[in-house]
PDB file of C-alpha atoms in Angstrom:
ATOM      1  CA  MET A 155     -26.243 101.498 -26.413  1.00  0.00           C
ATOM      2  CA  ASN A 156     -28.566  99.065 -24.168  1.00  0.00           C
ATOM      3  CA  SER A 157     -30.974 100.538 -21.945  1.00  0.00           C
ATOM      4  CA  ILE A 158     -33.777  99.340 -19.590  1.00  0.00           C
ATOM      5  CA  THR A 159     -36.882 101.737 -18.415  1.00  0.00           C
ATOM      6  CA  VAL A 160     -38.394 101.014 -15.199  1.00  0.00           C
ATOM      7  CA  PRO A 161     -40.983 102.799 -12.711  1.00  0.00           C
ATOM      8  CA  ALA A 162     -38.887 104.960 -10.649  1.00  0.00           C
ATOM      9  CA  THR A 163     -39.331 102.971  -7.530  1.00  0.00           C
ATOM     10  CA  LEU A 164     -37.120 101.311  -4.872  1.00  0.00           C
ATOM     11  CA  ASP A 165     -38.713  98.012  -5.948  1.00  0.00           C
ATOM     12  CA  GLU A 166     -36.887  98.353  -9.325  1.00  0.00           C
ATOM     13  CA  LEU A 167     -33.330  99.178  -7.869  1.00  0.00           C
ATOM     14  CA  GLU A 168     -32.602  95.187  -8.167  1.00  0.00           C
ATOM     15  CA  ALA A 169     -33.425  95.139 -11.946  1.00  0.00           C
ATOM     16  CA  VAL A 170     -31.291  98.258 -12.559  1.00  0.00           C
ATOM     17  CA  GLN A 171     -28.456  96.726 -10.639  1.00  0.00           C
ATOM     18  CA  LYS A 172     -28.650  93.439 -12.571  1.00  0.00           C
ATOM     19  CA  PHE A 173     -28.775  95.373 -16.000  1.00  0.00           C
ATOM     20  CA  VAL A 174     -25.727  97.219 -15.265  1.00  0.00           C
ATOM     21  CA  ALA A 175     -23.987  94.263 -13.630  1.00  0.00           C
ATOM     22  CA  THR A 176     -24.667  92.218 -16.907  1.00  0.00           C
ATOM     23  CA  GLU A 177     -23.353  94.920 -19.117  1.00  0.00           C
ATOM     24  CA  LEU A 178     -20.093  95.111 -17.166  1.00  0.00           C
ATOM     25  CA  GLU A 179     -19.639  91.336 -16.885  1.00  0.00           C
ATOM     26  CA  ALA A 180     -20.074  90.958 -20.732  1.00  0.00           C
ATOM     27  CA  ALA A 181     -17.126  93.825 -20.961  1.00  0.00           C
ATOM     28  CA  ASP A 182     -14.826  91.873 -18.377  1.00  0.00           C
ATOM     29  CA  CYS A 183     -14.906  94.846 -16.095  1.00  0.00           C
ATOM     30  CA  PRO A 184     -12.482  94.294 -13.188  1.00  0.00           C
ATOM     31  CA  GLY A 185     -13.809  94.003  -9.772  1.00  0.00           C
ATOM     32  CA  LYS A 186     -12.667  97.256  -8.232  1.00  0.00           C
ATOM     33  CA  ALA A 187     -14.225  99.293 -10.932  1.00  0.00           C
ATOM     34  CA  ARG A 188     -17.528  97.181 -10.912  1.00  0.00           C
ATOM     35  CA  LEU A 189     -17.834  97.727  -7.081  1.00  0.00           C
ATOM     36  CA  GLN A 190     -17.478 101.547  -7.609  1.00  0.00           C
ATOM     37  CA  ILE A 191     -19.840 101.740 -10.514  1.00  0.00           C
ATOM     38  CA  ALA A 192     -22.329  99.464  -8.511  1.00  0.00           C
ATOM     39  CA  VAL A 193     -22.363 101.992  -5.504  1.00  0.00           C
ATOM     40  CA  ALA A 194     -22.882 104.943  -7.980  1.00  0.00           C
ATOM     41  CA  VAL A 195     -25.637 103.491  -9.769  1.00  0.00           C
ATOM     42  CA  GLU A 196     -27.250 102.522  -6.617  1.00  0.00           C
ATOM     43  CA  GLU A 197     -26.638 106.281  -5.154  1.00  0.00           C
ATOM     44  CA  ILE A 198     -28.064 107.864  -8.303  1.00  0.00           C
ATOM     45  CA  TYR A 199     -30.994 105.471  -8.832  1.00  0.00           C
ATOM     46  CA  VAL A 200     -32.141 105.505  -5.338  1.00  0.00           C
ATOM     47  CA  ASN A 201     -32.192 109.362  -5.323  1.00  0.00           C
ATOM     48  CA  ILE A 202     -34.295 109.282  -8.622  1.00  0.00           C
ATOM     49  CA  ALA A 203     -36.746 106.767  -6.897  1.00  0.00           C
ATOM     50  CA  ARG A 204     -37.042 108.915  -3.874  1.00  0.00           C
ATOM     51  CA  TYR A 205     -37.185 112.402  -5.167  1.00  0.00           C
ATOM     52  CA  ALA A 206     -37.434 113.072  -8.928  1.00  0.00           C
ATOM     53  CA  TYR A 207     -41.364 112.483  -9.008  1.00  0.00           C
ATOM     54  CA  HIS A 208     -42.370 112.758  -5.292  1.00  0.00           C
ATOM     55  CA  PRO A 209     -45.072 112.032  -4.197  1.00  0.00           C
ATOM     56  CA  ASN A 210     -45.935 110.580  -7.713  1.00  0.00           C
ATOM     57  CA  VAL A 211     -44.117 107.824  -9.545  1.00  0.00           C
ATOM     58  CA  GLY A 212     -42.653 108.262 -13.055  1.00  0.00           C
ATOM     59  CA  GLU A 213     -40.232 106.256 -15.222  1.00  0.00           C
ATOM     60  CA  ALA A 214     -36.472 106.025 -15.098  1.00  0.00           C
ATOM     61  CA  THR A 215     -34.418 104.863 -18.256  1.00  0.00           C
ATOM     62  CA  ILE A 216     -30.857 103.847 -17.625  1.00  0.00           C
ATOM     63  CA  ARG A 217     -28.666 103.635 -20.718  1.00  0.00           C
ATOM     64  CA  CYS A 218     -25.352 101.669 -20.704  1.00  0.00           C
ATOM     65  CA  THR A 219     -22.387 101.763 -23.303  1.00  0.00           C
ATOM     66  CA  VAL A 220     -19.153 100.076 -22.773  1.00  0.00           C
ATOM     67  CA  GLY A 221     -16.257 100.576 -25.561  1.00  0.00           C
ATOM     68  CA  GLY A 222     -13.267 102.548 -26.570  1.00  0.00           C
ATOM     69  CA  ASP A 223      -9.556 102.061 -26.045  1.00  0.00           C
ATOM     70  CA  PRO A 224      -9.144 101.784 -23.150  1.00  0.00           C
ATOM     71  CA  LEU A 225     -12.424 100.370 -22.273  1.00  0.00           C
ATOM     72  CA  ARG A 226     -14.928 102.463 -20.399  1.00  0.00           C
ATOM     73  CA  VAL A 227     -18.465 102.310 -19.631  1.00  0.00           C
ATOM     74  CA  THR A 228     -20.883 105.169 -19.945  1.00  0.00           C
ATOM     75  CA  ILE A 229     -24.209 105.082 -18.048  1.00  0.00           C
ATOM     76  CA  GLN A 230     -26.878 107.713 -18.492  1.00  0.00           C
ATOM     77  CA  PHE A 231     -29.706 108.036 -15.929  1.00  0.00           C
ATOM     78  CA  LEU A 232     -32.972 109.688 -17.464  1.00  0.00           C
ATOM     79  CA  ASP A 233     -36.042 110.901 -15.921  1.00  0.00           C
ATOM     80  CA  ARG A 234     -38.970 113.501 -16.406  1.00  0.00           C
ATOM     81  CA  GLY A 235     -38.981 114.299 -12.840  1.00  0.00           C
ATOM     82  CA  LYS A 236     -38.400 118.080 -11.315  1.00  0.00           C
ATOM     83  CA  PRO A 237     -35.435 119.395 -12.933  1.00  0.00           C
ATOM     84  CA  PHE A 238     -32.430 118.992 -10.634  1.00  0.00           C
ATOM     85  CA  ASN A 239     -28.649 119.238 -11.034  1.00  0.00           C
ATOM     86  CA  PRO A 240     -26.979 117.318  -8.083  1.00  0.00           C
ATOM     87  CA  LEU A 241     -23.589 118.790  -9.316  1.00  0.00           C
ATOM     88  CA  GLU A 242     -24.453 122.238  -8.468  1.00  0.00           C
ATOM     89  CA  ARG A 243     -24.838 121.329  -4.964  1.00  0.00           C
ATOM     90  CA  GLU A 244     -21.496 122.350  -2.779  1.00  0.00           C
ATOM     91  CA  ASP A 245     -19.548 119.423  -1.976  1.00  0.00           C
ATOM     92  CA  THR A 246     -20.426 118.204   1.658  1.00  0.00           C
ATOM     93  CA  ASP A 247     -17.332 119.053   4.189  1.00  0.00           C
ATOM     94  CA  THR A 248     -16.228 115.611   4.956  1.00  0.00           C
ATOM     95  CA  THR A 249     -13.827 117.169   7.654  1.00  0.00           C
ATOM     96  CA  LEU A 250     -16.896 117.904   9.841  1.00  0.00           C
ATOM     97  CA  SER A 251     -18.374 115.393  12.158  1.00  0.00           C
ATOM     98  CA  ALA A 252     -21.660 113.573  11.159  1.00  0.00           C
ATOM     99  CA  GLU A 253     -23.472 115.798  13.670  1.00  0.00           C
ATOM    100  CA  GLU A 254     -21.923 118.933  12.137  1.00  0.00           C
ATOM    101  CA  ARG A 255     -22.761 118.100   8.755  1.00  0.00           C
ATOM    102  CA  GLU A 256     -25.974 119.067   6.983  1.00  0.00           C
ATOM    103  CA  ILE A 257     -27.806 116.018   5.725  1.00  0.00           C
ATOM    104  CA  GLY A 258     -27.513 115.019   2.394  1.00  0.00           C
ATOM    105  CA  GLY A 259     -24.900 115.202  -0.423  1.00  0.00           C
ATOM    106  CA  LEU A 260     -22.649 112.652   0.500  1.00  0.00           C
ATOM    107  CA  GLY A 261     -23.805 110.088  -2.054  1.00  0.00           C
ATOM    108  CA  ILE A 262     -23.167 112.649  -4.841  1.00  0.00           C
ATOM    109  CA  LEU A 263     -19.788 113.434  -3.382  1.00  0.00           C
ATOM    110  CA  LEU A 264     -18.945 109.726  -3.461  1.00  0.00           C
ATOM    111  CA  VAL A 265     -20.055 109.313  -6.935  1.00  0.00           C
ATOM    112  CA  LYS A 266     -17.977 112.329  -8.424  1.00  0.00           C
ATOM    113  CA  ARG A 267     -14.924 111.157  -6.468  1.00  0.00           C
ATOM    114  CA  SER A 268     -15.287 107.420  -7.731  1.00  0.00           C
ATOM    115  CA  MET A 269     -16.148 108.246 -11.310  1.00  0.00           C
ATOM    116  CA  ASP A 270     -13.847 109.555 -14.065  1.00  0.00           C
ATOM    117  CA  ALA A 271     -16.557 111.650 -15.270  1.00  0.00           C
ATOM    118  CA  VAL A 272     -19.948 113.099 -13.919  1.00  0.00           C
ATOM    119  CA  THR A 273     -22.356 115.439 -16.197  1.00  0.00           C
ATOM    120  CA  TYR A 274     -25.684 116.735 -15.934  1.00  0.00           C
ATOM    121  CA  THR A 275     -27.852 118.128 -18.624  1.00  0.00           C
ATOM    122  CA  TYR A 276     -31.483 118.808 -18.828  1.00  0.00           C
ATOM    123  CA  GLU A 277     -32.981 118.324 -22.298  1.00  0.00           C
ATOM    124  CA  ASN A 278     -36.326 117.991 -23.983  1.00  0.00           C
ATOM    125  CA  GLY A 279     -37.989 117.789 -20.377  1.00  0.00           C
ATOM    126  CA  PHE A 280     -35.300 114.952 -19.126  1.00  0.00           C
ATOM    127  CA  ASN A 281     -32.873 115.203 -16.245  1.00  0.00           C
ATOM    128  CA  ILE A 282     -29.795 113.421 -17.896  1.00  0.00           C
ATOM    129  CA  LEU A 283     -27.148 112.466 -15.410  1.00  0.00           C
ATOM    130  CA  THR A 284     -24.125 110.759 -16.993  1.00  0.00           C
ATOM    131  CA  ILE A 285     -21.255 108.740 -15.331  1.00  0.00           C
ATOM    132  CA  ARG A 286     -18.272 107.560 -17.112  1.00  0.00           C
ATOM    133  CA  LYS A 287     -15.582 104.959 -15.576  1.00  0.00           C
ATOM    134  CA  GLY A 288     -12.597 103.415 -17.628  1.00  0.00           C
ATOM    135  CA  TRP A 289     -10.440 100.447 -17.005  1.00  0.00           C
TER     136      TRP A 289
END
């Protein structure tokens, strides 16, 4: 399992994206899956950078594993920020207009719908959000 640890700031988004993209390219991940994963990675990492340690800055670790038959990627996002399970939030009602919807929640809904699996655990002081996508 390869990993990268960065300060959980928006300035590090590009490094996180490049790390995941490199892992996916090495595994010959198809374009559609690569795009879906890239969107999910951005959504999750940006939320960590904005909210996990606010108003302070901590670290985020992103772990990436590609393997299996059929191939699939597993990406874990770890932070020591405030415990928060985004999967407990009720899904945003996408039948409502933008004006009628509450702010927030659309990103995690997009992640849940585009990945094969999304799980959350809190272990040893770490928020651990895991996404999986096969091809």
